Coordinates of C-alpha atoms in Angstrom, one line a residue:
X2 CA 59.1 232.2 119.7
X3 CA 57.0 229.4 118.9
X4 CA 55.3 227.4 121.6
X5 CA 56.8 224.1 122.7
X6 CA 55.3 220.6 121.7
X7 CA 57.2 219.3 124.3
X8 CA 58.4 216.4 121.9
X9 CA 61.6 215.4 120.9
X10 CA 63.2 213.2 117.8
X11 CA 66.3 211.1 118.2
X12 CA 67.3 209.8 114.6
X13 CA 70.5 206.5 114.4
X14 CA 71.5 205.1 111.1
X15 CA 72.4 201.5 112.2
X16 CA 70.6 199.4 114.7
X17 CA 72.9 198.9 117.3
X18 CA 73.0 202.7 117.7
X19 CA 69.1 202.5 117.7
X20 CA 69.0 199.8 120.5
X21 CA 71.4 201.7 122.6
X22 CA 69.3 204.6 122.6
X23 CA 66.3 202.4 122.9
X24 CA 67.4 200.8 125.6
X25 CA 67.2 204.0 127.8
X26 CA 63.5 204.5 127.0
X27 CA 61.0 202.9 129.2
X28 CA 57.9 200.6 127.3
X29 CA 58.2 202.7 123.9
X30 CA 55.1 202.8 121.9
X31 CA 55.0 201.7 118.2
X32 CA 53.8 204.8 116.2
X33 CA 53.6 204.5 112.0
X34 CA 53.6 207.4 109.4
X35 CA 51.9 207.1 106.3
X36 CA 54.3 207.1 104.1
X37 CA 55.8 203.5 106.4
X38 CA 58.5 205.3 108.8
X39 CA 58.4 203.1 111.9
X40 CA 58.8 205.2 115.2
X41 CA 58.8 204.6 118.6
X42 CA 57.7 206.9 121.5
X43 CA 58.3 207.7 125.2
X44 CA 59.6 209.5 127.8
X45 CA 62.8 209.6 129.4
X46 CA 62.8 208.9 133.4
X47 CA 63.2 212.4 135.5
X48 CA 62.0 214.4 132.2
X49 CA 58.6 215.4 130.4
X50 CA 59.9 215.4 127.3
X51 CA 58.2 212.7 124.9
X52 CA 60.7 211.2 122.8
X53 CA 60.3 209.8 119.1
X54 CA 63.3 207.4 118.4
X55 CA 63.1 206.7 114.4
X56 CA 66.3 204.5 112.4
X57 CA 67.1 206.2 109.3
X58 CA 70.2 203.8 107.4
X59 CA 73.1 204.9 106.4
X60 CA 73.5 207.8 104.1
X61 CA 73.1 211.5 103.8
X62 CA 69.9 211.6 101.4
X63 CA 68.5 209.3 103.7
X64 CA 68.8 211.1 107.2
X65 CA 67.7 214.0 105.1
X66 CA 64.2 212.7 103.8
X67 CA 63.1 211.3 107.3
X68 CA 64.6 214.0 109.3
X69 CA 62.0 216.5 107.0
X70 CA 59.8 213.8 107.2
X71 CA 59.5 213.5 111.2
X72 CA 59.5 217.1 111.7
X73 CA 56.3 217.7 109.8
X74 CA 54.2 214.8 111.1
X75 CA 56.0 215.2 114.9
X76 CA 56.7 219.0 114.9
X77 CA 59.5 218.5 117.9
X78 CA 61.1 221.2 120.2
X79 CA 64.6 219.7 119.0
X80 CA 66.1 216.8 116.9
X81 CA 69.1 214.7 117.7
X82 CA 71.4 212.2 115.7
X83 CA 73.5 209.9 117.3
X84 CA 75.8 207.1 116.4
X85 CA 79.2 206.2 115.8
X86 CA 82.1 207.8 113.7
X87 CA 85.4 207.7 112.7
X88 CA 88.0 209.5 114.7
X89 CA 90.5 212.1 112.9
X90 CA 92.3 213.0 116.0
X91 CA 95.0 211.2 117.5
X92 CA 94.1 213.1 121.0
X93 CA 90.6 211.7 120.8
X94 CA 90.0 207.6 122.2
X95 CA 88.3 205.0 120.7
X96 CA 85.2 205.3 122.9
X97 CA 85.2 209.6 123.1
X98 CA 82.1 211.2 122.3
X99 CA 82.1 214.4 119.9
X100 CA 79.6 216.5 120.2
X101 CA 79.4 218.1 116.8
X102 CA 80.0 222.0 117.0
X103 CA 79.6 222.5 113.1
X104 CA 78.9 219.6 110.3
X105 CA 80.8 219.8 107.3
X106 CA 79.3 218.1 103.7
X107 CA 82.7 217.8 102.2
X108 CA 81.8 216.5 99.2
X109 CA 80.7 219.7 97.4
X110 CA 83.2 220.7 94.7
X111 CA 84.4 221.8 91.2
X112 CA 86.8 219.3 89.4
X113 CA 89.2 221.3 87.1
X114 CA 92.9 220.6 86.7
X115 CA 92.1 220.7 90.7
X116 CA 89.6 219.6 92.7
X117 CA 88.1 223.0 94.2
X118 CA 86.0 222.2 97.3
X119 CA 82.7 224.0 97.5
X120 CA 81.6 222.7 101.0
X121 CA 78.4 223.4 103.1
X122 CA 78.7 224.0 106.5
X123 CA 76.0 224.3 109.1
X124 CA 76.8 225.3 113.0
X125 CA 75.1 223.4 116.0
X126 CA 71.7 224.6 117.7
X127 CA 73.3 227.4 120.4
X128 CA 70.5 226.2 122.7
X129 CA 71.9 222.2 122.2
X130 CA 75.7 222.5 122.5
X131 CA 74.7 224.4 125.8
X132 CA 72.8 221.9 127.0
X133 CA 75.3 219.5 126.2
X134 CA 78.0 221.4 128.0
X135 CA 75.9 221.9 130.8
X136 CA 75.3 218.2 131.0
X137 CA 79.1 216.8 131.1
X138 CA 79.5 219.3 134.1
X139 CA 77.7 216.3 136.1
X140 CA 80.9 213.7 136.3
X141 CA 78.2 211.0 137.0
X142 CA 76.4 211.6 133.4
X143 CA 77.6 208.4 131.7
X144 CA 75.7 206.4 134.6
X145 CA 73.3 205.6 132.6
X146 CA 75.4 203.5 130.1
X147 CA 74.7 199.6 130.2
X148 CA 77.8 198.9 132.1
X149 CA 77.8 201.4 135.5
X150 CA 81.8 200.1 136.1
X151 CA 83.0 201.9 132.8
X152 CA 85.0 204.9 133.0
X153 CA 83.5 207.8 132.1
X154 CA 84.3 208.6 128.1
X155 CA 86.0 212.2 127.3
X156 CA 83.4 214.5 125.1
X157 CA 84.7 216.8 122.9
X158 CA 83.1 219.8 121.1
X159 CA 84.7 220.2 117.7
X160 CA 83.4 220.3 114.5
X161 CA 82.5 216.6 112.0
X162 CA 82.6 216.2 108.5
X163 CA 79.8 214.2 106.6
X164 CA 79.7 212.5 103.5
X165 CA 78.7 209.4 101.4
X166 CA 81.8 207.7 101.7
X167 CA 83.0 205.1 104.9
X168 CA 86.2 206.3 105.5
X169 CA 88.8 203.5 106.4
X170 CA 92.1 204.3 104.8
X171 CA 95.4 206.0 106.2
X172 CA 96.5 207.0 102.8
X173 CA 93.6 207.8 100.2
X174 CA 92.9 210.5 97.6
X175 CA 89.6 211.5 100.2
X176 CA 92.1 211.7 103.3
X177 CA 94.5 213.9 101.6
X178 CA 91.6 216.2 100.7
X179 CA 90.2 216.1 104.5
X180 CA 93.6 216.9 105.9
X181 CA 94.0 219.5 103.5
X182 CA 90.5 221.3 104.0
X183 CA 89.0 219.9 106.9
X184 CA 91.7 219.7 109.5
X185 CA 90.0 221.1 112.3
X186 CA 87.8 218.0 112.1
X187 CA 87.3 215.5 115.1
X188 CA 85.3 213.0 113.3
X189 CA 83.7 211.6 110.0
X190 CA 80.3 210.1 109.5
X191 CA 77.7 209.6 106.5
X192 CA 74.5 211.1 108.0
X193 CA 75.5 214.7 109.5
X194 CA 75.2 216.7 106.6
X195 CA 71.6 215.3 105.0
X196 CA 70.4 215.7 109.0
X197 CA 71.8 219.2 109.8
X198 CA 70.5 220.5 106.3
X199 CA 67.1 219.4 106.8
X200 CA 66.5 220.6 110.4
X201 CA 68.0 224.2 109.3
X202 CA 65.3 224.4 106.2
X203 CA 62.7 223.0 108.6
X204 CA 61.8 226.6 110.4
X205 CA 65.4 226.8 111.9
X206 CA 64.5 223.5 114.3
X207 CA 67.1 223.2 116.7
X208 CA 69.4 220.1 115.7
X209 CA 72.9 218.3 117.1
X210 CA 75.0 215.7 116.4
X211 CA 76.6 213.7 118.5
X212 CA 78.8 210.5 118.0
X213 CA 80.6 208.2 119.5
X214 CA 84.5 207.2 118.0
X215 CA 84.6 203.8 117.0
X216 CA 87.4 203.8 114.8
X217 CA 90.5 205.7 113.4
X218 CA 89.2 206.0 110.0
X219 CA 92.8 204.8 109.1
X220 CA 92.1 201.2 108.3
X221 CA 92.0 199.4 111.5
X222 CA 88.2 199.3 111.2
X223 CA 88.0 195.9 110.7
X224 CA 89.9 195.3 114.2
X225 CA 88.3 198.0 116.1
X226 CA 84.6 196.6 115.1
X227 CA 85.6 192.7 116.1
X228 CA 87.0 194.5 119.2
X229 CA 83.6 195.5 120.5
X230 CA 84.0 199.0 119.3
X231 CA 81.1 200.2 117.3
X232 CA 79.0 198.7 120.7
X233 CA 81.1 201.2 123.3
X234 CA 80.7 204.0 120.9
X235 CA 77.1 203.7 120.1
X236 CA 76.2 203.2 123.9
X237 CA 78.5 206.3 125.2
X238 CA 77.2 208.4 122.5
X239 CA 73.5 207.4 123.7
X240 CA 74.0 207.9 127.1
X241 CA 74.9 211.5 126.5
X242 CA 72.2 212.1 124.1
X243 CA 70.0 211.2 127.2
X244 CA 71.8 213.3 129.3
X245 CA 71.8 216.5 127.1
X246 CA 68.0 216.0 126.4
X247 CA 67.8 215.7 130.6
X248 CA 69.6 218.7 130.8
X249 CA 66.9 220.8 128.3
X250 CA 64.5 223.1 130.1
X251 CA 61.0 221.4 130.5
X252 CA 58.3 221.9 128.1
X253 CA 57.1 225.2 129.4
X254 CA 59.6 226.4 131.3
X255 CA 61.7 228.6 129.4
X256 CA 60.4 231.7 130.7
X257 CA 60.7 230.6 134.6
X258 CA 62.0 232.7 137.0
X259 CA 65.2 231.6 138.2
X260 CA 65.1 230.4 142.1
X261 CA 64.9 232.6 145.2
X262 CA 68.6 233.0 146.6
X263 CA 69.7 230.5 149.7
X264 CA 68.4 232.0 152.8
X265 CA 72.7 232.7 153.8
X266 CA 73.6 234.0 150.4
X267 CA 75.0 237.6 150.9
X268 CA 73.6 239.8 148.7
X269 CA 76.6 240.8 146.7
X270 CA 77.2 241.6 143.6
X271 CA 78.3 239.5 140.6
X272 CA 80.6 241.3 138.0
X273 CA 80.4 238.7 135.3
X274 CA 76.4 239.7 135.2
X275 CA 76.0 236.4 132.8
X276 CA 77.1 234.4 135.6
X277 CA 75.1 233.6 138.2
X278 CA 76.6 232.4 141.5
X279 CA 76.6 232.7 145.5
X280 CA 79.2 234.0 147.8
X281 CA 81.1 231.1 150.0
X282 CA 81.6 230.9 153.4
X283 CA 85.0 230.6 153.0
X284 CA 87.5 230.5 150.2
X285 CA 88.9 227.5 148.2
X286 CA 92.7 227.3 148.3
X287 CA 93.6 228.6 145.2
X288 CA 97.5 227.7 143.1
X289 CA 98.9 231.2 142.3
X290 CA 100.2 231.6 138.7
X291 CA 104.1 232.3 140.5
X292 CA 103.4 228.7 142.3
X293 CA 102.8 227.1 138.8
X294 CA 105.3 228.5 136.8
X295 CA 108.0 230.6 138.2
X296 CA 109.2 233.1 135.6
X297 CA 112.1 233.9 137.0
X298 CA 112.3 237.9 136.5
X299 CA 110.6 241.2 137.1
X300 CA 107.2 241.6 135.6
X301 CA 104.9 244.6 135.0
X302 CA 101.9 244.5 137.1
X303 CA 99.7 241.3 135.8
X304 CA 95.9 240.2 136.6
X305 CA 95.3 236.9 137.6
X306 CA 92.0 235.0 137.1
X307 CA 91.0 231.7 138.9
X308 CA 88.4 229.1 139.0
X309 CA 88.1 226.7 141.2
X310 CA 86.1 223.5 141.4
X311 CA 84.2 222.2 143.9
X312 CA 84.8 218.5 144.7
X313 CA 86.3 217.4 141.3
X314 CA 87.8 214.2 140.3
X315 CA 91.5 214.8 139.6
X316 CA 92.1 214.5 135.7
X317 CA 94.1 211.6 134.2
X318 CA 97.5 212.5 133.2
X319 CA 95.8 211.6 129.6
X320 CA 93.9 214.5 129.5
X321 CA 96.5 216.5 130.8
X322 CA 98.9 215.6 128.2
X323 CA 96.2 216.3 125.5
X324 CA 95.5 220.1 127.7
X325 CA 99.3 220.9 126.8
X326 CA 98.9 221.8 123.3
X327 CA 94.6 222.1 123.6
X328 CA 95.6 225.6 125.6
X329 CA 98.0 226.9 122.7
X330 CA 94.9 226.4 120.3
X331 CA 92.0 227.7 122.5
X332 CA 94.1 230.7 123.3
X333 CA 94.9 231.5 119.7
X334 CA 91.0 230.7 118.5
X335 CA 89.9 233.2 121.8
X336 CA 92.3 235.8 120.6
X337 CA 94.1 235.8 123.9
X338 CA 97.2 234.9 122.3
X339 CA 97.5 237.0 118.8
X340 CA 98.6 235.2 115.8
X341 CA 102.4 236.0 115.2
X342 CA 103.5 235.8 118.8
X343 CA 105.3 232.4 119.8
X344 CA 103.5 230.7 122.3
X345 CA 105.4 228.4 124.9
X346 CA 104.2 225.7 126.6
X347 CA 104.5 222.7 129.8
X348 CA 103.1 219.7 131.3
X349 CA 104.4 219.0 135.1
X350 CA 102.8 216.6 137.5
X351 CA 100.3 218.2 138.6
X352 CA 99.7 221.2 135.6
X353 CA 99.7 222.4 131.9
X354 CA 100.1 225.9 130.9
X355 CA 100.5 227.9 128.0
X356 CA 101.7 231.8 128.5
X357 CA 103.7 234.4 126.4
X358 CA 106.8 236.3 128.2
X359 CA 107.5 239.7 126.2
X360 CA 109.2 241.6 129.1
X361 CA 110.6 244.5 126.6
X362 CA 106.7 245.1 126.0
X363 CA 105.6 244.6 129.2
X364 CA 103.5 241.6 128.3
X365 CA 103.0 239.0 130.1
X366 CA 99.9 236.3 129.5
X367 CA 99.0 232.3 130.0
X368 CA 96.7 229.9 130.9
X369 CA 96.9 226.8 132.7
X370 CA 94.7 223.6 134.0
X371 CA 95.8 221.9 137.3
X372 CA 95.1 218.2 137.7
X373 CA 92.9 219.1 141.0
X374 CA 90.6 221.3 137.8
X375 CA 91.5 224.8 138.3
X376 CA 91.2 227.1 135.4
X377 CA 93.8 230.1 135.8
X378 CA 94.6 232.9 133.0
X379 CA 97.1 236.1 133.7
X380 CA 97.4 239.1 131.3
X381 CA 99.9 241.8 132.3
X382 CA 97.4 245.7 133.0
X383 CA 97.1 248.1 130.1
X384 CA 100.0 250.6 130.1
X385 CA 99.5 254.2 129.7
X386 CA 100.6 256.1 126.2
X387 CA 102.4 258.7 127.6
X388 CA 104.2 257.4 130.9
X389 CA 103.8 253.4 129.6
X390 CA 103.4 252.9 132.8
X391 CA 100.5 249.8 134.0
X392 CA 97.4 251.7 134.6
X393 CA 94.6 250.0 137.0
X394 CA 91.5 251.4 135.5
X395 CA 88.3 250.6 137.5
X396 CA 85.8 249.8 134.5
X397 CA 88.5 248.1 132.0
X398 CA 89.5 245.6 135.0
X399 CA 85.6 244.9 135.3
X400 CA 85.0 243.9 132.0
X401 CA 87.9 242.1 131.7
X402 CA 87.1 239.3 134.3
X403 CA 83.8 238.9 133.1
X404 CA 85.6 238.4 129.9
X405 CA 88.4 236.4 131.2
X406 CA 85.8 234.4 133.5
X407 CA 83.7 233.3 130.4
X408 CA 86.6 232.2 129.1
X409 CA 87.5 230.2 131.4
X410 CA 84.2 228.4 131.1
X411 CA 84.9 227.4 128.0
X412 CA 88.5 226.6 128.5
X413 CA 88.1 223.1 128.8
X414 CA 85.5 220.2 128.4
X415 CA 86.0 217.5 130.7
X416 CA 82.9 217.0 133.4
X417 CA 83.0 219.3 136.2
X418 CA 80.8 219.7 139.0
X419 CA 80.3 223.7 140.7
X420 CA 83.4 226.2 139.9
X421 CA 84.1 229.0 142.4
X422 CA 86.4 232.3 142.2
X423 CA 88.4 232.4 144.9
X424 CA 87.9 235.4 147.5
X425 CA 89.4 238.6 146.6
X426 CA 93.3 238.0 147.7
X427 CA 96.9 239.1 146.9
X428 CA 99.0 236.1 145.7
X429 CA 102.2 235.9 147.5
X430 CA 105.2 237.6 147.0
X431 CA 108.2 235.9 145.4

């Protein structure tokens, strides 16, 4: 591992999304490159990381050049682009941030009596995304955006595509080929691709994208931008570029010894060993899968897996609207729901849920988010070959909650503060 420089470059292609970054850096100091590229340098309040802020234009050979170009003369720890985009979701606001999981350059391709796409694809710096996810886990994150009254913008980790071409058409030769081969993507920008690339040949320099939705590539662009728009996305996409970059490790400090344990923790034993966590004085009331969604008939034995948050806003019915058919997707993508089995799913007041009911196989699995936060997730005990009978097998049950606890984690995006399992207990009987 190479040591840290303890610096940090934050690229924008237009300059609104350069002064919204700017603005969030304290007395920056004018520093030139040779070659004429105009940076500016400081650090971040509450951080030691030195920060180069640098304004690329628009355009993927562009971001590429300067991003190659500041990572020679700067040598950072970790690059960052940030701006607006074009949404291609309809569950995703005007306003949302994307943090970019995977950049697609779409435009690669063979023209025959079909246009073949040859695209490039290049996944998000592990370290990043975590520190990005760790970041929106702090509901007060977006306090740092110009306005503190604003609500705080939804972020979403899904994969962007990149190319040369402004997208603003509902109907268009390009969006037929997105929806045809790029789906799965949440938004559309011109810099990604020439950015990602670069950092990746650079020594493998940790990079992410993130990017705040202005418009619905669909071609309202002209109203969303006199609407104030582009201004909301640029400054919510900043203000978590900050927060990710305050969520990094110090210069230094990667090797750090995590902290002593609070004087009252009891010494027990965690069995997701990746998670690290303290026992509770007392346990968090907990909703019971049968409390949620009553299945009305005998099951075969089932595990049940909770988290619960600690002091967490309630989620807008939005969100949970969105959750109904985000659970159906996660679950498949996890493999906790195979890919020929018919997933059902509901949205009640106060909870979404997807699960599978197979009673003739003995299987029984689901998810589901209450609006208070809880994660919960159920899957029916292995059965035994030759009595097919549910068998409780110590060291299968103990992997599978560290398994079904990770997941969990990554279950949904929205900010959260602490999550807790709650206290070794029988649910009650129907």
């Amino acid at each position: 591992m190479r040591s840290s420089s303890g610096k940090i470059v934050v690229f924008t292609a237009l300059p609104l999304e350069y002064r919204a970054v700017r603005a969030q850096v304290p007395n920056p100091q004018r520093i030139d490159h040779e070659a004429g590229t105009i940076f500016e340098c400081g650090r971040i309040p509450g951080t030691s990381w030195e920060v180069y802020l640098a304004q690329v234009g628009q355009g993927n050979q562009g971001a590429a050049i300067l991003t190659e170009r500041a990572i020679r003369m700067i040598g950072p720890d970790a690059v960052f682009f940030t701006g607006i985009a074009g949404g291609m979701k309809h569950g995703i606001a005007l306003g949302d941030v994307v943090v970019a999981t995977r950049v697609f350059a779409y435009h690669g391709g063979k023209q025959e009596g079909t246009f073949k796409t040859r695209p490039e694809t290049w996944p998000a710096s592990h370290r990043l995304e975590q520190a990005a996810r760790f970041a929106v886990l702090d509901p007060h994150w977006a306090q740092a955006l110009p306005s503190g009254d604003k609500e705080t913008p939804e972020v979403h980790f899904k994969p962007i595509a990149a190319g040369e071409v402004v997208v603003n058409a509902r109907a268009s030769a390009l969006q037929e080929l997105l929806d045809e081969y790029y789906n799965g993507v949440a938004a559309i920008e011109t810099e990604g691709a020439g950015f990602a690339g670069a950092a990746s040949m650079a020594d493998q320099v940790p990079a992410l994208v993130i990017r705040g939705i202005s418009d619905r590539a669909d071609g309202s662009k002209q109203h969303t931008d006199t609407g104030g728009f582009q201004l909301i996305a640029a400054d919510n996409a900043a203000a978590l570029t900050i927060a990710v970059i305050k969520a990094l490790a110090s210069p230094g400090a990667v090797d750090a010894k995590p902290p002593s344990p609070h004087p009252d923790t009891v010494d027990t034993p965690i069995i997701a060993s990746a998670l690290i966590g303290q026992q509770l004085k007392e346990p968090l009331p907990v909703s019971w899968r049968k409390e949620l969604l009553p299945l009305g008939y005998s099951e075969t034995a089932t595990m049940e897996v909770h988290l619960i948050p600690e002091d967490s806003p309630r989620l807008p019915m939005r969100q949970m609207n969105q959750l109904k058919d985000d659970l159906v997707s996660r679950g498949r993508s996890e493999a906790f729901f195979t890919a020929t089995e018919e997933v059902s799913s509901i949205l009640e007041a106060d909870f979404a849920a997807a699960y599978v009911r197979d009673p003739r196989h003995g299987r029984s699995v689901g998810l589901a988010i209450t609006q208070s936060g809880q994660r919960t997730c159920w899957e029916s005990l292995p059965r035994s070959t030759s009595l097919h009978m549910p068998v409780l097998d110590p060291g299968h049950t103990q992997e599978r909650v560290a398994d079904l606890l990770r997941f969990l984690l990554r279950l949904h995006d929205a900010p959260r503060t602490r999550f807790a399992p709650p206290w070794l207990s029988i649910p009650p009987r129907s």
